[in-house]
JSON list of N, CA and C in Angstrom, two decimals:
[
{"chain": "A", "resi": 1, "resn": "UNK", "atom": "N", "xyz": [0.84, -1.14, -0.01]},
{"chain": "A", "resi": 1, "resn": "UNK", "atom": "CA", "xyz": [-0.01, 0.01, -0.05]},
{"chain": "A", "resi": 1, "resn": "UNK", "atom": "C", "xyz": [0.84, 1.25, -0.01]},
{"chain": "A", "resi": 2, "resn": "UNK", "atom": "N", "xyz": [0.30, 2.26, -0.71]},
{"chain": "A", "resi": 2, "resn": "UNK", "atom": "CA", "xyz": [1.04, 3.56, -0.64]},
{"chain": "A", "resi": 2, "resn": "UNK", "atom": "C", "xyz": [0.25, 4.46, 0.14]},
{"chain": "A", "resi": 3, "resn": "UNK", "atom": "N", "xyz": [0.53, 4.39, 1.40]},
{"chain": "A", "resi": 3, "resn": "UNK", "atom": "CA", "xyz": [-0.14, 5.35, 2.32]},
{"chain": "A", "resi": 3, "resn": "UNK", "atom": "C", "xyz": [0.42, 6.76, 2.44]},
{"chain": "A", "resi": 4, "resn": "UNK", "atom": "N", "xyz": [1.47, 7.01, 1.97]},
{"chain": "A", "resi": 4, "resn": "UNK", "atom": "CA", "xyz": [2.19, 8.28, 1.89]},
{"chain": "A", "resi": 4, "resn": "UNK", "atom": "C", "xyz": [3.00, 8.35, 0.56]},
{"chain": "A", "resi": 5, "resn": "UNK", "atom": "N", "xyz": [2.24, 8.42, -0.55]},
{"chain": "A", "resi": 5, "resn": "UNK", "atom": "CA", "xyz": [2.91, 8.45, -1.90]},
{"chain": "A", "resi": 5, "resn": "UNK", "atom": "C", "xyz": [3.74, 9.74, -1.99]},
{"chain": "A", "resi": 6, "resn": "UNK", "atom": "N", "xyz": [4.90, 9.59, -2.70]},
{"chain": "A", "resi": 6, "resn": "UNK", "atom": "CA", "xyz": [5.74, 10.67, -3.06]},
{"chain": "A", "resi": 6, "resn": "UNK", "atom": "C", "xyz": [5.08, 11.67, -3.97]},
{"chain": "A", "resi": 7, "resn": "UNK", "atom": "N", "xyz": [5.63, 12.83, -4.08]},
{"chain": "A", "resi": 7, "resn": "UNK", "atom": "CA", "xyz": [5.09, 13.80, -5.02]},
{"chain": "A", "resi": 7, "resn": "UNK", "atom": "C", "xyz": [5.19, 13.20, -6.45]},
{"chain": "A", "resi": 8, "resn": "UNK", "atom": "N", "xyz": [6.24, 12.54, -6.77]},
{"chain": "A", "resi": 8, "resn": "UNK", "atom": "CA", "xyz": [6.50, 11.85, -8.12]},
{"chain": "A", "resi": 8, "resn": "UNK", "atom": "C", "xyz": [5.33, 10.98, -8.40]},
{"chain": "A", "resi": 9, "resn": "UNK", "atom": "N", "xyz": [4.99, 9.97, -7.49]},
{"chain": "A", "resi": 9, "resn": "UNK", "atom": "CA", "xyz": [3.98, 9.12, -7.65]},
{"chain": "A", "resi": 9, "resn": "UNK", "atom": "C", "xyz": [2.61, 9.79, -7.86]},
{"chain": "A", "resi": 10, "resn": "UNK", "atom": "N", "xyz": [2.40, 10.88, -7.06]},
{"chain": "A", "resi": 10, "resn": "UNK", "atom": "CA", "xyz": [1.25, 11.65, -7.20]},
{"chain": "A", "resi": 10, "resn": "UNK", "atom": "C", "xyz": [1.01, 12.31, -8.61]},
{"chain": "A", "resi": 11, "resn": "UNK", "atom": "N", "xyz": [2.20, 12.71, -9.04]},
{"chain": "A", "resi": 11, "resn": "UNK", "atom": "CA", "xyz": [2.17, 13.25, -10.43]},
{"chain": "A", "resi": 11, "resn": "UNK", "atom": "C", "xyz": [1.95, 12.23, -11.50]},
{"chain": "A", "resi": 12, "resn": "UNK", "atom": "N", "xyz": [2.46, 11.11, -11.31]},
{"chain": "A", "resi": 12, "resn": "UNK", "atom": "CA", "xyz": [2.24, 10.05, -12.27]},
{"chain": "A", "resi": 12, "resn": "UNK", "atom": "C", "xyz": [0.64, 9.63, -12.24]},
{"chain": "A", "resi": 13, "resn": "UNK", "atom": "N", "xyz": [0.14, 9.47, -11.07]},
{"chain": "A", "resi": 13, "resn": "UNK", "atom": "CA", "xyz": [-1.24, 9.24, -10.89]},
{"chain": "A", "resi": 13, "resn": "UNK", "atom": "C", "xyz": [-2.05, 10.28, -11.58]},
{"chain": "A", "resi": 14, "resn": "UNK", "atom": "N", "xyz": [-1.77, 11.53, -11.37]},
{"chain": "A", "resi": 14, "resn": "UNK", "atom": "CA", "xyz": [-2.63, 12.69, -12.04]},
{"chain": "A", "resi": 14, "resn": "UNK", "atom": "C", "xyz": [-2.46, 12.55, -13.55]},
{"chain": "A", "resi": 15, "resn": "UNK", "atom": "N", "xyz": [-1.23, 12.28, -14.13]},
{"chain": "A", "resi": 15, "resn": "UNK", "atom": "CA", "xyz": [-1.03, 12.18, -15.53]},
{"chain": "A", "resi": 15, "resn": "UNK", "atom": "C", "xyz": [-1.98, 10.96, -16.08]},
{"chain": "A", "resi": 16, "resn": "UNK", "atom": "N", "xyz": [-1.93, 9.84, -15.33]},
{"chain": "A", "resi": 16, "resn": "UNK", "atom": "CA", "xyz": [-2.66, 8.76, -15.79]},
{"chain": "A", "resi": 16, "resn": "UNK", "atom": "C", "xyz": [-4.25, 9.10, -15.80]},
{"chain": "A", "resi": 17, "resn": "UNK", "atom": "N", "xyz": [-4.67, 9.83, -14.80]},
{"chain": "A", "resi": 17, "resn": "UNK", "atom": "CA", "xyz": [-6.04, 10.17, -14.72]},
{"chain": "A", "resi": 17, "resn": "UNK", "atom": "C", "xyz": [-6.38, 11.07, -15.96]},
{"chain": "A", "resi": 18, "resn": "UNK", "atom": "N", "xyz": [-5.41, 11.76, -16.54]},
{"chain": "A", "resi": 18, "resn": "UNK", "atom": "CA", "xyz": [-5.56, 12.65, -17.67]},
{"chain": "A", "resi": 18, "resn": "UNK", "atom": "C", "xyz": [-5.33, 11.96, -18.93]},
{"chain": "A", "resi": 19, "resn": "UNK", "atom": "N", "xyz": [-5.32, 10.57, -18.92]},
{"chain": "A", "resi": 19, "resn": "UNK", "atom": "CA", "xyz": [-5.03, 9.78, -20.16]},
{"chain": "A", "resi": 19, "resn": "UNK", "atom": "C", "xyz": [-3.72, 10.12, -20.90]},
{"chain": "A", "resi": 20, "resn": "UNK", "atom": "N", "xyz": [-2.71, 10.55, -20.02]},
{"chain": "A", "resi": 20, "resn": "UNK", "atom": "CA", "xyz": [-1.35, 10.76, -20.56]},
{"chain": "A", "resi": 20, "resn": "UNK", "atom": "C", "xyz": [-0.47, 9.53, -20.28]},
{"chain": "A", "resi": 21, "resn": "UNK", "atom": "N", "xyz": [0.68, 9.51, -20.97]},
{"chain": "A", "resi": 21, "resn": "UNK", "atom": "CA", "xyz": [1.57, 8.40, -20.72]},
{"chain": "A", "resi": 21, "resn": "UNK", "atom": "C", "xyz": [2.88, 9.10, -20.32]},
{"chain": "A", "resi": 22, "resn": "UNK", "atom": "N", "xyz": [3.07, 9.29, -19.01]},
{"chain": "A", "resi": 22, "resn": "UNK", "atom": "CA", "xyz": [4.33, 10.06, -18.49]},
{"chain": "A", "resi": 22, "resn": "UNK", "atom": "C", "xyz": [5.59, 9.18, -18.72]},
{"chain": "A", "resi": 23, "resn": "UNK", "atom": "N", "xyz": [6.69, 9.98, -18.72]},
{"chain": "A", "resi": 23, "resn": "UNK", "atom": "CA", "xyz": [7.96, 9.45, -18.74]},
{"chain": "A", "resi": 23, "resn": "UNK", "atom": "C", "xyz": [8.76, 9.80, -17.53]},
{"chain": "A", "resi": 24, "resn": "UNK", "atom": "N", "xyz": [9.17, 8.83, -16.82]},
{"chain": "A", "resi": 24, "resn": "UNK", "atom": "CA", "xyz": [9.94, 9.05, -15.53]},
{"chain": "A", "resi": 24, "resn": "UNK", "atom": "C", "xyz": [11.46, 9.06, -15.85]},
{"chain": "A", "resi": 25, "resn": "UNK", "atom": "N", "xyz": [12.17, 10.03, -15.26]},
{"chain": "A", "resi": 25, "resn": "UNK", "atom": "CA", "xyz": [13.51, 10.10, -15.47]},
{"chain": "A", "resi": 25, "resn": "UNK", "atom": "C", "xyz": [14.26, 10.36, -14.07]},
{"chain": "A", "resi": 26, "resn": "UNK", "atom": "N", "xyz": [15.14, 9.54, -13.69]},
{"chain": "A", "resi": 26, "resn": "UNK", "atom": "CA", "xyz": [15.91, 9.91, -12.54]},
{"chain": "A", "resi": 26, "resn": "UNK", "atom": "C", "xyz": [15.15, 9.55, -11.15]},
{"chain": "A", "resi": 27, "resn": "UNK", "atom": "N", "xyz": [14.20, 8.73, -11.21]},
{"chain": "A", "resi": 27, "resn": "UNK", "atom": "CA", "xyz": [13.52, 8.27, -10.00]},
{"chain": "A", "resi": 27, "resn": "UNK", "atom": "C", "xyz": [14.36, 7.27, -9.34]},
{"chain": "A", "resi": 28, "resn": "UNK", "atom": "N", "xyz": [14.91, 7.46, -8.06]},
{"chain": "A", "resi": 28, "resn": "UNK", "atom": "CA", "xyz": [15.79, 6.65, -7.44]},
{"chain": "A", "resi": 28, "resn": "UNK", "atom": "C", "xyz": [15.20, 5.75, -6.31]},
{"chain": "A", "resi": 29, "resn": "UNK", "atom": "N", "xyz": [13.85, 5.85, -6.09]},
{"chain": "A", "resi": 29, "resn": "UNK", "atom": "CA", "xyz": [13.15, 5.10, -5.09]},
{"chain": "A", "resi": 29, "resn": "UNK", "atom": "C", "xyz": [13.79, 5.22, -3.69]},
{"chain": "A", "resi": 30, "resn": "UNK", "atom": "N", "xyz": [14.13, 6.47, -3.39]},
{"chain": "A", "resi": 30, "resn": "UNK", "atom": "CA", "xyz": [14.66, 6.75, -2.05]},
{"chain": "A", "resi": 30, "resn": "UNK", "atom": "C", "xyz": [15.87, 6.07, -1.65]},
{"chain": "A", "resi": 31, "resn": "UNK", "atom": "N", "xyz": [16.91, 6.19, -2.52]},
{"chain": "A", "resi": 31, "resn": "UNK", "atom": "CA", "xyz": [18.18, 5.75, -2.28]},
{"chain": "A", "resi": 31, "resn": "UNK", "atom": "C", "xyz": [18.63, 6.39, -0.91]},
{"chain": "A", "resi": 32, "resn": "UNK", "atom": "N", "xyz": [19.10, 5.60, 0.09]},
{"chain": "A", "resi": 32, "resn": "UNK", "atom": "CA", "xyz": [19.42, 6.15, 1.30]},
{"chain": "A", "resi": 32, "resn": "UNK", "atom": "C", "xyz": [20.63, 7.11, 1.38]},
{"chain": "A", "resi": 33, "resn": "UNK", "atom": "N", "xyz": [21.44, 7.10, 0.23]},
{"chain": "A", "resi": 33, "resn": "UNK", "atom": "CA", "xyz": [22.59, 8.08, 0.20]},
{"chain": "A", "resi": 33, "resn": "UNK", "atom": "C", "xyz": [22.11, 9.45, -0.31]},
{"chain": "A", "resi": 34, "resn": "UNK", "atom": "N", "xyz": [20.92, 9.56, -0.68]},
{"chain": "A", "resi": 34, "resn": "UNK", "atom": "CA", "xyz": [20.51, 10.82, -1.24]},
{"chain": "A", "resi": 34, "resn": "UNK", "atom": "C", "xyz": [19.38, 11.56, -0.32]},
{"chain": "A", "resi": 35, "resn": "UNK", "atom": "N", "xyz": [19.55, 12.75, -0.05]},
{"chain": "A", "resi": 35, "resn": "UNK", "atom": "CA", "xyz": [18.62, 13.49, 0.65]},
{"chain": "A", "resi": 35, "resn": "UNK", "atom": "C", "xyz": [17.23, 13.55, 0.05]},
{"chain": "A", "resi": 36, "resn": "UNK", "atom": "N", "xyz": [16.24, 13.29, 0.71]},
{"chain": "A", "resi": 36, "resn": "UNK", "atom": "CA", "xyz": [14.91, 13.23, 0.06]},
{"chain": "A", "resi": 36, "resn": "UNK", "atom": "C", "xyz": [14.08, 14.52, 0.22]},
{"chain": "A", "resi": 37, "resn": "UNK", "atom": "N", "xyz": [14.28, 15.13, 1.37]},
{"chain": "A", "resi": 37, "resn": "UNK", "atom": "CA", "xyz": [13.48, 16.36, 1.69]},
{"chain": "A", "resi": 37, "resn": "UNK", "atom": "C", "xyz": [14.49, 17.42, 2.19]},
{"chain": "A", "resi": 38, "resn": "UNK", "atom": "N", "xyz": [14.21, 18.57, 1.91]},
{"chain": "A", "resi": 38, "resn": "UNK", "atom": "CA", "xyz": [15.10, 19.76, 2.37]},
{"chain": "A", "resi": 38, "resn": "UNK", "atom": "C", "xyz": [15.21, 19.73, 3.92]},
{"chain": "A", "resi": 39, "resn": "UNK", "atom": "N", "xyz": [14.13, 19.25, 4.56]},
{"chain": "A", "resi": 39, "resn": "UNK", "atom": "CA", "xyz": [13.96, 19.34, 6.03]},
{"chain": "A", "resi": 39, "resn": "UNK", "atom": "C", "xyz": [14.51, 18.10, 6.72]},
{"chain": "A", "resi": 40, "resn": "UNK", "atom": "N", "xyz": [14.86, 17.00, 5.94]},
{"chain": "A", "resi": 40, "resn": "UNK", "atom": "CA", "xyz": [15.28, 15.79, 6.68]},
{"chain": "A", "resi": 40, "resn": "UNK", "atom": "C", "xyz": [16.79, 15.61, 6.76]},
{"chain": "A", "resi": 41, "resn": "UNK", "atom": "N", "xyz": [17.53, 16.50, 6.01]},
{"chain": "A", "resi": 41, "resn": "UNK", "atom": "CA", "xyz": [18.98, 16.37, 6.13]},
{"chain": "A", "resi": 41, "resn": "UNK", "atom": "C", "xyz": [19.37, 14.92, 5.72]},
{"chain": "A", "resi": 42, "resn": "UNK", "atom": "N", "xyz": [20.21, 14.37, 6.47]},
{"chain": "A", "resi": 42, "resn": "UNK", "atom": "CA", "xyz": [20.81, 13.07, 6.14]},
{"chain": "A", "resi": 42, "resn": "UNK", "atom": "C", "xyz": [19.99, 11.98, 6.83]},
{"chain": "A", "resi": 43, "resn": "UNK", "atom": "N", "xyz": [19.08, 12.31, 7.61]},
{"chain": "A", "resi": 43, "resn": "UNK", "atom": "CA", "xyz": [18.22, 11.43, 8.41]},
{"chain": "A", "resi": 43, "resn": "UNK", "atom": "C", "xyz": [17.12, 10.83, 7.54]},
{"chain": "A", "resi": 44, "resn": "UNK", "atom": "N", "xyz": [17.35, 9.82, 6.89]},
{"chain": "A", "resi": 44, "resn": "UNK", "atom": "CA", "xyz": [16.43, 9.18, 5.99]},
{"chain": "A", "resi": 44, "resn": "UNK", "atom": "C", "xyz": [15.31, 8.40, 6.81]},
{"chain": "A", "resi": 45, "resn": "UNK", "atom": "N", "xyz": [15.33, 8.25, 8.08]},
{"chain": "A", "resi": 45, "resn": "UNK", "atom": "CA", "xyz": [14.41, 7.66, 8.87]},
{"chain": "A", "resi": 45, "resn": "UNK", "atom": "C", "xyz": [13.08, 8.54, 8.77]},
{"chain": "A", "resi": 46, "resn": "UNK", "atom": "N", "xyz": [13.24, 9.86, 8.50]},
{"chain": "A", "resi": 46, "resn": "UNK", "atom": "CA", "xyz": [12.12, 10.69, 8.40]},
{"chain": "A", "resi": 46, "resn": "UNK", "atom": "C", "xyz": [11.34, 10.68, 7.16]},
{"chain": "A", "resi": 47, "resn": "UNK", "atom": "N", "xyz": [11.84, 9.88, 6.11]},
{"chain": "A", "resi": 47, "resn": "UNK", "atom": "CA", "xyz": [11.20, 9.67, 4.86]},
{"chain": "A", "resi": 47, "resn": "UNK", "atom": "C", "xyz": [10.00, 8.70, 5.04]},
{"chain": "A", "resi": 48, "resn": "UNK", "atom": "N", "xyz": [8.81, 9.10, 4.85]},
{"chain": "A", "resi": 48, "resn": "UNK", "atom": "CA", "xyz": [7.56, 8.38, 5.12]},
{"chain": "A", "resi": 48, "resn": "UNK", "atom": "C", "xyz": [7.25, 7.46, 3.91]},
{"chain": "A", "resi": 49, "resn": "UNK", "atom": "N", "xyz": [8.01, 7.69, 2.75]},
{"chain": "A", "resi": 49, "resn": "UNK", "atom": "CA", "xyz": [7.61, 6.99, 1.50]},
{"chain": "A", "resi": 49, "resn": "UNK", "atom": "C", "xyz": [8.17, 5.54, 1.54]},
{"chain": "A", "resi": 50, "resn": "UNK", "atom": "N", "xyz": [7.48, 4.67, 0.75]},
{"chain": "A", "resi": 50, "resn": "UNK", "atom": "CA", "xyz": [7.88, 3.28, 0.73]},
{"chain": "A", "resi": 50, "resn": "UNK", "atom": "C", "xyz": [8.49, 2.95, -0.59]},
{"chain": "A", "resi": 51, "resn": "UNK", "atom": "N", "xyz": [9.92, 3.13, -0.62]},
{"chain": "A", "resi": 51, "resn": "UNK", "atom": "CA", "xyz": [10.51, 2.92, -1.97]},
{"chain": "A", "resi": 51, "resn": "UNK", "atom": "C", "xyz": [10.25, 1.62, -2.55]},
{"chain": "A", "resi": 52, "resn": "UNK", "atom": "N", "xyz": [10.33, 0.46, -1.83]},
{"chain": "A", "resi": 52, "resn": "UNK", "atom": "CA", "xyz": [9.86, -0.78, -2.41]},
{"chain": "A", "resi": 52, "resn": "UNK", "atom": "C", "xyz": [8.53, -0.90, -3.08]},
{"chain": "A", "resi": 53, "resn": "UNK", "atom": "N", "xyz": [7.55, -0.27, -2.33]},
{"chain": "A", "resi": 53, "resn": "UNK", "atom": "CA", "xyz": [6.22, -0.36, -2.92]},
{"chain": "A", "resi": 53, "resn": "UNK", "atom": "C", "xyz": [6.08, 0.58, -4.04]},
{"chain": "A", "resi": 54, "resn": "UNK", "atom": "N", "xyz": [6.77, 1.80, -4.02]},
{"chain": "A", "resi": 54, "resn": "UNK", "atom": "CA", "xyz": [6.69, 2.63, -5.29]},
{"chain": "A", "resi": 54, "resn": "UNK", "atom": "C", "xyz": [7.41, 1.99, -6.43]},
{"chain": "A", "resi": 55, "resn": "UNK", "atom": "N", "xyz": [8.46, 1.30, -6.08]},
{"chain": "A", "resi": 55, "resn": "UNK", "atom": "CA", "xyz": [9.29, 0.67, -7.25]},
{"chain": "A", "resi": 55, "resn": "UNK", "atom": "C", "xyz": [8.35, -0.33, -7.89]},
{"chain": "A", "resi": 56, "resn": "UNK", "atom": "N", "xyz": [7.67, -1.26, -7.11]},
{"chain": "A", "resi": 56, "resn": "UNK", "atom": "CA", "xyz": [6.77, -2.30, -7.57]},
{"chain": "A", "resi": 56, "resn": "UNK", "atom": "C", "xyz": [5.68, -1.59, -8.42]},
{"chain": "A", "resi": 57, "resn": "UNK", "atom": "N", "xyz": [5.05, -0.52, -8.01]},
{"chain": "A", "resi": 57, "resn": "UNK", "atom": "CA", "xyz": [4.00, 0.18, -8.70]},
{"chain": "A", "resi": 57, "resn": "UNK", "atom": "C", "xyz": [4.53, 0.60, -10.09]},
{"chain": "A", "resi": 58, "resn": "UNK", "atom": "N", "xyz": [5.75, 1.30, -10.01]},
{"chain": "A", "resi": 58, "resn": "UNK", "atom": "CA", "xyz": [6.35, 1.85, -11.29]},
{"chain": "A", "resi": 58, "resn": "UNK", "atom": "C", "xyz": [6.64, 0.63, -12.20]},
{"chain": "A", "resi": 59, "resn": "UNK", "atom": "N", "xyz": [7.28, -0.37, -11.73]},
{"chain": "A", "resi": 59, "resn": "UNK", "atom": "CA", "xyz": [7.59, -1.45, -12.58]},
{"chain": "A", "resi": 59, "resn": "UNK", "atom": "C", "xyz": [6.31, -2.01, -13.19]},
{"chain": "A", "resi": 60, "resn": "UNK", "atom": "N", "xyz": [5.28, -2.13, -12.50]},
{"chain": "A", "resi": 60, "resn": "UNK", "atom": "CA", "xyz": [4.11, -2.74, -12.97]},
{"chain": "A", "resi": 60, "resn": "UNK", "atom": "C", "xyz": [3.46, -1.98, -14.00]},
{"chain": "A", "resi": 61, "resn": "UNK", "atom": "N", "xyz": [3.39, -0.52, -13.77]},
{"chain": "A", "resi": 61, "resn": "UNK", "atom": "CA", "xyz": [2.80, 0.40, -14.84]},
{"chain": "A", "resi": 61, "resn": "UNK", "atom": "C", "xyz": [3.67, 0.31, -16.03]},
{"chain": "A", "resi": 62, "resn": "UNK", "atom": "N", "xyz": [5.01, 0.28, -15.91]},
{"chain": "A", "resi": 62, "resn": "UNK", "atom": "CA", "xyz": [5.96, 0.23, -17.08]},
{"chain": "A", "resi": 62, "resn": "UNK", "atom": "C", "xyz": [5.65, -1.09, -17.86]},
{"chain": "A", "resi": 63, "resn": "UNK", "atom": "N", "xyz": [5.48, -2.20, -17.13]},
{"chain": "A", "resi": 63, "resn": "UNK", "atom": "CA", "xyz": [5.25, -3.55, -17.82]},
{"chain": "A", "resi": 63, "resn": "UNK", "atom": "C", "xyz": [3.92, -3.58, -18.64]},
{"chain": "A", "resi": 64, "resn": "UNK", "atom": "N", "xyz": [2.93, -2.75, -18.00]},
{"chain": "A", "resi": 64, "resn": "UNK", "atom": "CA", "xyz": [1.61, -2.63, -18.71]},
{"chain": "A", "resi": 64, "resn": "UNK", "atom": "C", "xyz": [1.69, -1.59, -19.79]},
{"chain": "A", "resi": 65, "resn": "UNK", "atom": "N", "xyz": [2.74, -0.92, -20.00]},
{"chain": "A", "resi": 65, "resn": "UNK", "atom": "CA", "xyz": [2.81, 0.04, -21.08]},
{"chain": "A", "resi": 65, "resn": "UNK", "atom": "C", "xyz": [2.19, 1.34, -20.81]},
{"chain": "A", "resi": 66, "resn": "UNK", "atom": "N", "xyz": [1.86, 1.54, -19.54]},
{"chain": "A", "resi": 66, "resn": "UNK", "atom": "CA", "xyz": [1.28, 2.80, -19.16]},
{"chain": "A", "resi": 66, "resn": "UNK", "atom": "C", "xyz": [2.10, 4.06, -19.05]},
{"chain": "A", "resi": 67, "resn": "UNK", "atom": "N", "xyz": [3.37, 3.76, -18.68]},
{"chain": "A", "resi": 67, "resn": "UNK", "atom": "CA", "xyz": [4.40, 4.72, -18.52]},
{"chain": "A", "resi": 67, "resn": "UNK", "atom": "C", "xyz": [5.64, 4.34, -19.11]},
{"chain": "A", "resi": 68, "resn": "UNK", "atom": "N", "xyz": [6.57, 5.32, -19.45]},
{"chain": "A", "resi": 68, "resn": "UNK", "atom": "CA", "xyz": [7.78, 5.14, -19.95]},
{"chain": "A", "resi": 68, "resn": "UNK", "atom": "C", "xyz": [8.82, 5.45, -18.67]},
{"chain": "A", "resi": 69, "resn": "UNK", "atom": "N", "xyz": [9.85, 4.58, -18.54]},
{"chain": "A", "resi": 69, "resn": "UNK", "atom": "CA", "xyz": [10.99, 4.86, -17.57]},
{"chain": "A", "resi": 69, "resn": "UNK", "atom": "C", "xyz": [12.30, 5.03, -18.31]},
{"chain": "A", "resi": 70, "resn": "UNK", "atom": "N", "xyz": [12.99, 6.10, -18.05]},
{"chain": "A", "resi": 70, "resn": "UNK", "atom": "CA", "xyz": [14.38, 6.13, -18.61]},
{"chain": "A", "resi": 70, "resn": "UNK", "atom": "C", "xyz": [15.25, 5.85, -17.36]},
{"chain": "A", "resi": 71, "resn": "UNK", "atom": "N", "xyz": [16.04, 4.89, -17.42]},
{"chain": "A", "resi": 71, "resn": "UNK", "atom": "CA", "xyz": [16.89, 4.41, -16.34]},
{"chain": "A", "resi": 71, "resn": "UNK", "atom": "C", "xyz": [18.34, 5.04, -16.51]}
]
């Protein structure tokens, strides 16, 4: 479940609702070596997003041909 989707996932959802086929570039699924929010600094424990769940969603949408992903 995505109880706290990222802004990127929310944007993908909105694009799909508008019958668009979005292309994702540079989505890192919350790599712990990268700061996710300006307010969290290096403390990734504050990140409420579920990278594994978002990765599964994106991979599923890509497999279904609903989105493009540039890796």
